PDB file of C-alpha atoms in Angstrom:
ATOM      1  CA  MET A   1     133.696  38.412  81.404  1.00 60.00           C
ATOM      2  CA  MET A   2     137.475  37.985  81.324  1.00 70.00           C
ATOM      3  CA  LYS A   3     137.844  40.324  78.325  1.00 78.00           C
ATOM      4  CA  ILE A   4     135.939  43.023  80.152  1.00 75.00           C
ATOM      5  CA  TRP A   5     137.963  42.454  83.335  1.00 75.00           C
ATOM      6  CA  LYS A   6     141.222  42.886  81.401  1.00 77.00           C
ATOM      7  CA  LYS A   7     140.027  46.187  79.907  1.00 77.00           C
ATOM      8  CA  MET A   8     139.057  47.601  83.295  1.00 82.00           C
ATOM      9  CA  THR A   9     141.395  50.024  85.013  1.00 83.00           C
ATOM     10  CA  VAL A  10     142.465  49.451  88.615  1.00 86.00           C
ATOM     11  CA  ARG A  11     140.129  52.137  89.927  1.00 86.00           C
ATOM     12  CA  TRP A  12     137.246  50.665  87.942  1.00 87.00           C
ATOM     13  CA  LYS A  13     137.900  47.207  89.407  1.00 89.00           C
ATOM     14  CA  ILE A  14     137.963  48.609  92.943  1.00 89.00           C
ATOM     15  CA  ASP A  15     134.693  50.483  92.387  1.00 88.00           C
ATOM     16  CA  PHE A  16     133.133  47.353  90.871  1.00 88.00           C
ATOM     17  CA  LEU A  17     134.105  45.295  93.931  1.00 91.00           C
ATOM     18  CA  ILE A  18     132.712  47.986  96.246  1.00 89.00           C
ATOM     19  CA  ASP A  19     129.422  47.896  94.322  1.00 88.00           C
ATOM     20  CA  CYS A  20     129.329  44.100  94.616  1.00 90.00           C
ATOM     21  CA  ASN A  21     129.880  44.363  98.375  1.00 92.00           C
ATOM     22  CA  ILE A  22     127.040  46.890  98.688  1.00 88.00           C
ATOM     23  CA  LEU A  23     124.731  44.585  96.738  1.00 88.00           C
ATOM     24  CA  LEU A  24     125.674  41.583  98.878  1.00 92.00           C
ATOM     25  CA  LEU A  25     125.110  43.613 102.052  1.00 91.00           C
ATOM     26  CA  ILE A  26     121.655  44.650 100.836  1.00 88.00           C
ATOM     27  CA  LEU A  27     120.757  41.049  99.986  1.00 89.00           C
ATOM     28  CA  PHE A  28     122.025  39.878 103.366  1.00 93.00           C
ATOM     29  CA  LEU A  29     119.922  42.478 105.175  1.00 90.00           C
ATOM     30  CA  LEU A  30     116.836  41.519 103.163  1.00 89.00           C
ATOM     31  CA  LEU A  31     117.357  37.848 103.965  1.00 91.00           C
ATOM     32  CA  LEU A  32     117.838  38.714 107.622  1.00 92.00           C
ATOM     33  CA  LEU A  33     114.587  40.684 107.646  1.00 89.00           C
ATOM     34  CA  LYS A  34     112.801  37.824 105.934  1.00 89.00           C
ATOM     35  CA  PHE A  35     114.230  35.349 108.455  1.00 91.00           C
ATOM     36  CA  LEU A  36     113.030  37.534 111.340  1.00 91.00           C
ATOM     37  CA  GLY A  37     109.527  37.555 109.835  1.00 90.00           C
ATOM     38  CA  ILE A  38     109.532  41.235 108.858  1.00 87.00           C
ATOM     39  CA  SER A  39     107.943  42.057 105.520  1.00 87.00           C
ATOM     40  CA  ILE A  40     110.502  43.298 103.003  1.00 83.00           C
ATOM     41  CA  SER A  41     107.987  44.929 100.624  1.00 86.00           C
ATOM     42  CA  PRO A  42     108.319  48.413 102.236  1.00 86.00           C
ATOM     43  CA  PHE A  43     112.073  48.270 101.662  1.00 81.00           C
ATOM     44  CA  LEU A  44     111.923  47.316  97.967  1.00 84.00           C
ATOM     45  CA  PRO A  45     111.607  50.928  96.636  1.00 87.00           C
ATOM     46  CA  ILE A  46     114.746  51.883  98.572  1.00 84.00           C
ATOM     47  CA  ILE A  47     116.958  49.232  96.962  1.00 83.00           C
ATOM     48  CA  PRO A  48     117.563  50.808  93.495  1.00 85.00           C
ATOM     49  CA  PRO A  49     118.757  54.180  94.890  1.00 85.00           C
ATOM     50  CA  MET A  50     121.080  52.326  97.256  1.00 82.00           C
ATOM     51  CA  ILE A  51     122.651  50.545  94.287  1.00 80.00           C
ATOM     52  CA  VAL A  52     122.733  53.477  91.824  1.00 82.00           C
ATOM     53  CA  GLY A  53     123.483  56.231  94.355  1.00 82.00           C
ATOM     54  CA  PRO A  54     127.198  55.559  94.844  1.00 83.00           C
ATOM     55  CA  ASN A  55     127.725  55.616  91.067  1.00 82.00           C
ATOM     56  CA  LEU A  56     126.200  59.079  90.803  1.00 82.00           C
ATOM     57  CA  PHE A  57     128.501  60.480  93.483  1.00 86.00           C
ATOM     58  CA  ARG A  58     131.471  58.653  91.975  1.00 87.00           C
ATOM     59  CA  ARG A  59     130.709  60.066  88.508  1.00 87.00           C
ATOM     60  CA  GLY A  60     130.623  63.634  89.819  1.00 87.00           C
ATOM     61  CA  ARG A  61     133.896  63.156  91.687  1.00 89.00           C
ATOM     62  CA  MET A  62     135.534  61.723  88.584  1.00 89.00           C
ATOM     63  CA  PHE A  63     134.424  64.661  86.422  1.00 90.00           C
ATOM     64  CA  LYS A  64     135.942  67.074  88.952  1.00 89.00           C
ATOM     65  CA  GLU A  65     139.230  65.145  89.070  1.00 89.00           C
ATOM     66  CA  VAL A  66     139.566  65.124  85.287  1.00 89.00           C
ATOM     67  CA  ALA A  67     138.762  68.855  85.162  1.00 88.00           C
ATOM     68  CA  LEU A  68     141.348  69.570  87.873  1.00 89.00           C
ATOM     69  CA  ILE A  69     144.122  67.681  86.091  1.00 88.00           C
ATOM     70  CA  MET A  70     143.160  69.165  82.710  1.00 88.00           C
ATOM     71  CA  GLU A  71     143.427  72.655  84.151  1.00 88.00           C
ATOM     72  CA  LEU A  72     146.663  71.913  85.993  1.00 88.00           C
ATOM     73  CA  LEU A  73     148.437  70.355  83.007  1.00 88.00           C
ATOM     74  CA  ASP A  74     146.816  72.575  80.335  1.00 87.00           C
ATOM     75  CA  ILE A  75     145.461  69.570  78.452  1.00 86.00           C
ATOM     76  CA  PRO A  76     143.020  70.664  75.746  1.00 88.00           C
ATOM     77  CA  LEU A  77     139.642  69.031  75.346  1.00 85.00           C
ATOM     78  CA  SER A  78     140.575  67.940  71.819  1.00 85.00           C
ATOM     79  CA  GLU A  79     143.353  65.732  73.235  1.00 86.00           C
ATOM     80  CA  LEU A  80     140.896  64.122  75.630  1.00 85.00           C
ATOM     81  CA  ARG A  81     138.498  63.523  72.732  1.00 85.00           C
ATOM     82  CA  MET A  82     141.298  61.835  70.803  1.00 87.00           C
ATOM     83  CA  VAL A  83     142.245  59.582  73.736  1.00 86.00           C
ATOM     84  CA  LEU A  84     138.635  58.575  74.355  1.00 85.00           C
ATOM     85  CA  LYS A  85     137.991  58.119  70.621  1.00 82.00           C
ATOM     86  CA  ALA A  86     134.992  60.397  70.929  1.00 79.00           C
ATOM     87  CA  GLY A  87     133.561  62.409  68.078  1.00 73.00           C
ATOM     88  CA  ARG A  88     133.897  66.156  67.736  1.00 70.00           C
ATOM     89  CA  TYR A  89     130.330  66.712  68.880  1.00 70.00           C
ATOM     90  CA  ASP A  90     130.285  64.040  71.591  1.00 71.00           C
ATOM     91  CA  ILE A  91     132.276  66.125  74.059  1.00 76.00           C
ATOM     92  CA  LEU A  92     131.783  69.837  73.458  1.00 74.00           C
ATOM     93  CA  GLU A  93     132.725  70.915  76.964  1.00 79.00           C
ATOM     94  CA  TRP A  94     133.783  69.131  80.126  1.00 81.00           C
ATOM     95  CA  ASN A  95     130.675  69.502  82.253  1.00 79.00           C
ATOM     96  CA  GLU A  96     129.036  66.751  84.257  1.00 79.00           C
ATOM     97  CA  LYS A  97     125.508  67.702  83.263  1.00 80.00           C
ATOM     98  CA  LYS A  98     126.108  68.492  79.595  1.00 77.00           C
ATOM     99  CA  THR A  99     128.589  65.765  78.686  1.00 79.00           C
ATOM    100  CA  SER A 100     127.079  62.378  77.986  1.00 80.00           C
ATOM    101  CA  ILE A 101     129.940  59.950  78.388  1.00 83.00           C
ATOM    102  CA  THR A 102     129.843  56.332  79.433  1.00 83.00           C
ATOM    103  CA  LEU A 103     131.327  55.234  82.712  1.00 85.00           C
ATOM    104  CA  SER A 104     133.956  53.118  80.945  1.00 85.00           C
ATOM    105  CA  LYS A 105     135.194  56.131  78.959  1.00 87.00           C
ATOM    106  CA  LEU A 106     135.229  58.166  82.142  1.00 89.00           C
ATOM    107  CA  TYR A 107     137.475  55.585  83.774  1.00 89.00           C
ATOM    108  CA  GLN A 108     139.709  55.711  80.682  1.00 89.00           C
ATOM    109  CA  ALA A 109     139.884  59.497  80.992  1.00 89.00           C
ATOM    110  CA  ILE A 110     140.877  59.239  84.665  1.00 89.00           C
ATOM    111  CA  ALA A 111     143.593  56.684  83.859  1.00 89.00           C
ATOM    112  CA  TYR A 112     144.974  58.868  81.056  1.00 89.00           C
ATOM    113  CA  MET A 113     144.953  61.986  83.222  1.00 89.00           C
ATOM    114  CA  GLU A 114     146.687  60.187  86.092  1.00 88.00           C
ATOM    115  CA  ASP A 115     149.358  58.920  83.662  1.00 89.00           C
ATOM    116  CA  GLN A 116     149.922  62.443  82.344  1.00 88.00           C
ATOM    117  CA  TYR A 117     150.123  63.759  85.911  1.00 87.00           C
ATOM    118  CA  PHE A 118     152.732  61.104  86.756  1.00 88.00           C
ATOM    119  CA  LEU A 119     154.776  61.906  83.644  1.00 85.00           C
ATOM    120  CA  THR A 120     154.732  65.623  84.462  1.00 86.00           C
ATOM    121  CA  PHE A 121     155.334  65.618  88.227  1.00 84.00           C
ATOM    122  CA  HIS A 122     156.990  62.178  88.703  1.00 84.00           C
ATOM    123  CA  GLU A 123     154.602  61.295  91.521  1.00 84.00           C
ATOM    124  CA  HIS A 124     151.281  59.509  91.717  1.00 84.00           C
ATOM    125  CA  TYR A 125     148.110  61.582  91.643  1.00 84.00           C
ATOM    126  CA  ASN A 126     147.048  63.024  94.984  1.00 80.00           C
ATOM    127  CA  LYS A 127     144.046  65.339  95.046  1.00 79.00           C
ATOM    128  CA  GLU A 128     145.362  67.596  97.814  1.00 83.00           C
ATOM    129  CA  ALA A 129     148.767  67.993  96.169  1.00 82.00           C
ATOM    130  CA  ALA A 130     147.165  68.664  92.784  1.00 83.00           C
ATOM    131  CA  THR A 131     144.869  71.309  94.263  1.00 83.00           C
ATOM    132  CA  LYS A 132     147.847  72.981  95.922  1.00 85.00           C
ATOM    133  CA  LYS A 133     149.851  72.942  92.675  1.00 84.00           C
ATOM    134  CA  LEU A 134     146.902  74.430  90.792  1.00 82.00           C
ATOM    135  CA  ALA A 135     146.588  77.218  93.369  1.00 84.00           C
ATOM    136  CA  GLU A 136     150.333  77.917  93.053  1.00 84.00           C
ATOM    137  CA  LYS A 137     150.015  77.957  89.277  1.00 81.00           C
ATOM    138  CA  LYS A 138     147.115  80.426  89.406  1.00 80.00           C
ATOM    139  CA  ALA A 139     148.991  82.633  91.897  1.00 81.00           C
ATOM    140  CA  GLY A 140     152.070  82.557  89.652  1.00 74.00           C
ATOM    141  CA  THR A 141     149.969  83.509  86.629  1.00 68.00           C
ATOM    142  CA  LYS A 142     148.371  86.423  88.493  1.00 63.00           C
ATOM    143  CA  ALA A 143     151.775  87.608  89.727  1.00 59.00           C
ATOM    144  CA  SER A 144     153.246  87.459  86.220  1.00 61.00           C
ATOM    145  CA  LEU A 145     150.279  89.403  84.835  1.00 53.00           C
ATOM    146  CA  ALA A 146     150.650  92.017  87.567  1.00 56.00           C
ATOM    147  CA  THR A 147     154.366  92.522  86.785  1.00 61.00           C
ATOM    148  CA  TYR A 148     153.648  92.598  83.067  1.00 56.00           C
ATOM    149  CA  ASN A 149     151.095  95.419  83.442  1.00 53.00           C
TER     150      ASN A 149
END
């Protein structure tokens, strides 16, 4: 367990602790219902989506963050493949539905992208600031194309 904990990024550790808290809260509520004499069998089908659900939303958010930073910093997909040690055909495009990537590699991608963002802008990653910089970059590109034509 300690080897895995050392490999985990800070964001991954925080998400893991949040998931543990959700699981403990669910177990506490089930024990409370059992103590009050209420049958817990109707609630059993609801438990797996409550545990897996946050990971699905988190995965989608992480894909969008990596895509945003890749577009902002003009990082090619081949560089991301090299960092993640993925094969040429493992990641053909950066799409949440078409890319099958493990959660650990996704956390590695986020950590790499945040490091590249810090090296480029000398500030820690902030989604609002990154979105604003991307909009400025796109506006600058459109203005330069308009003056070129």
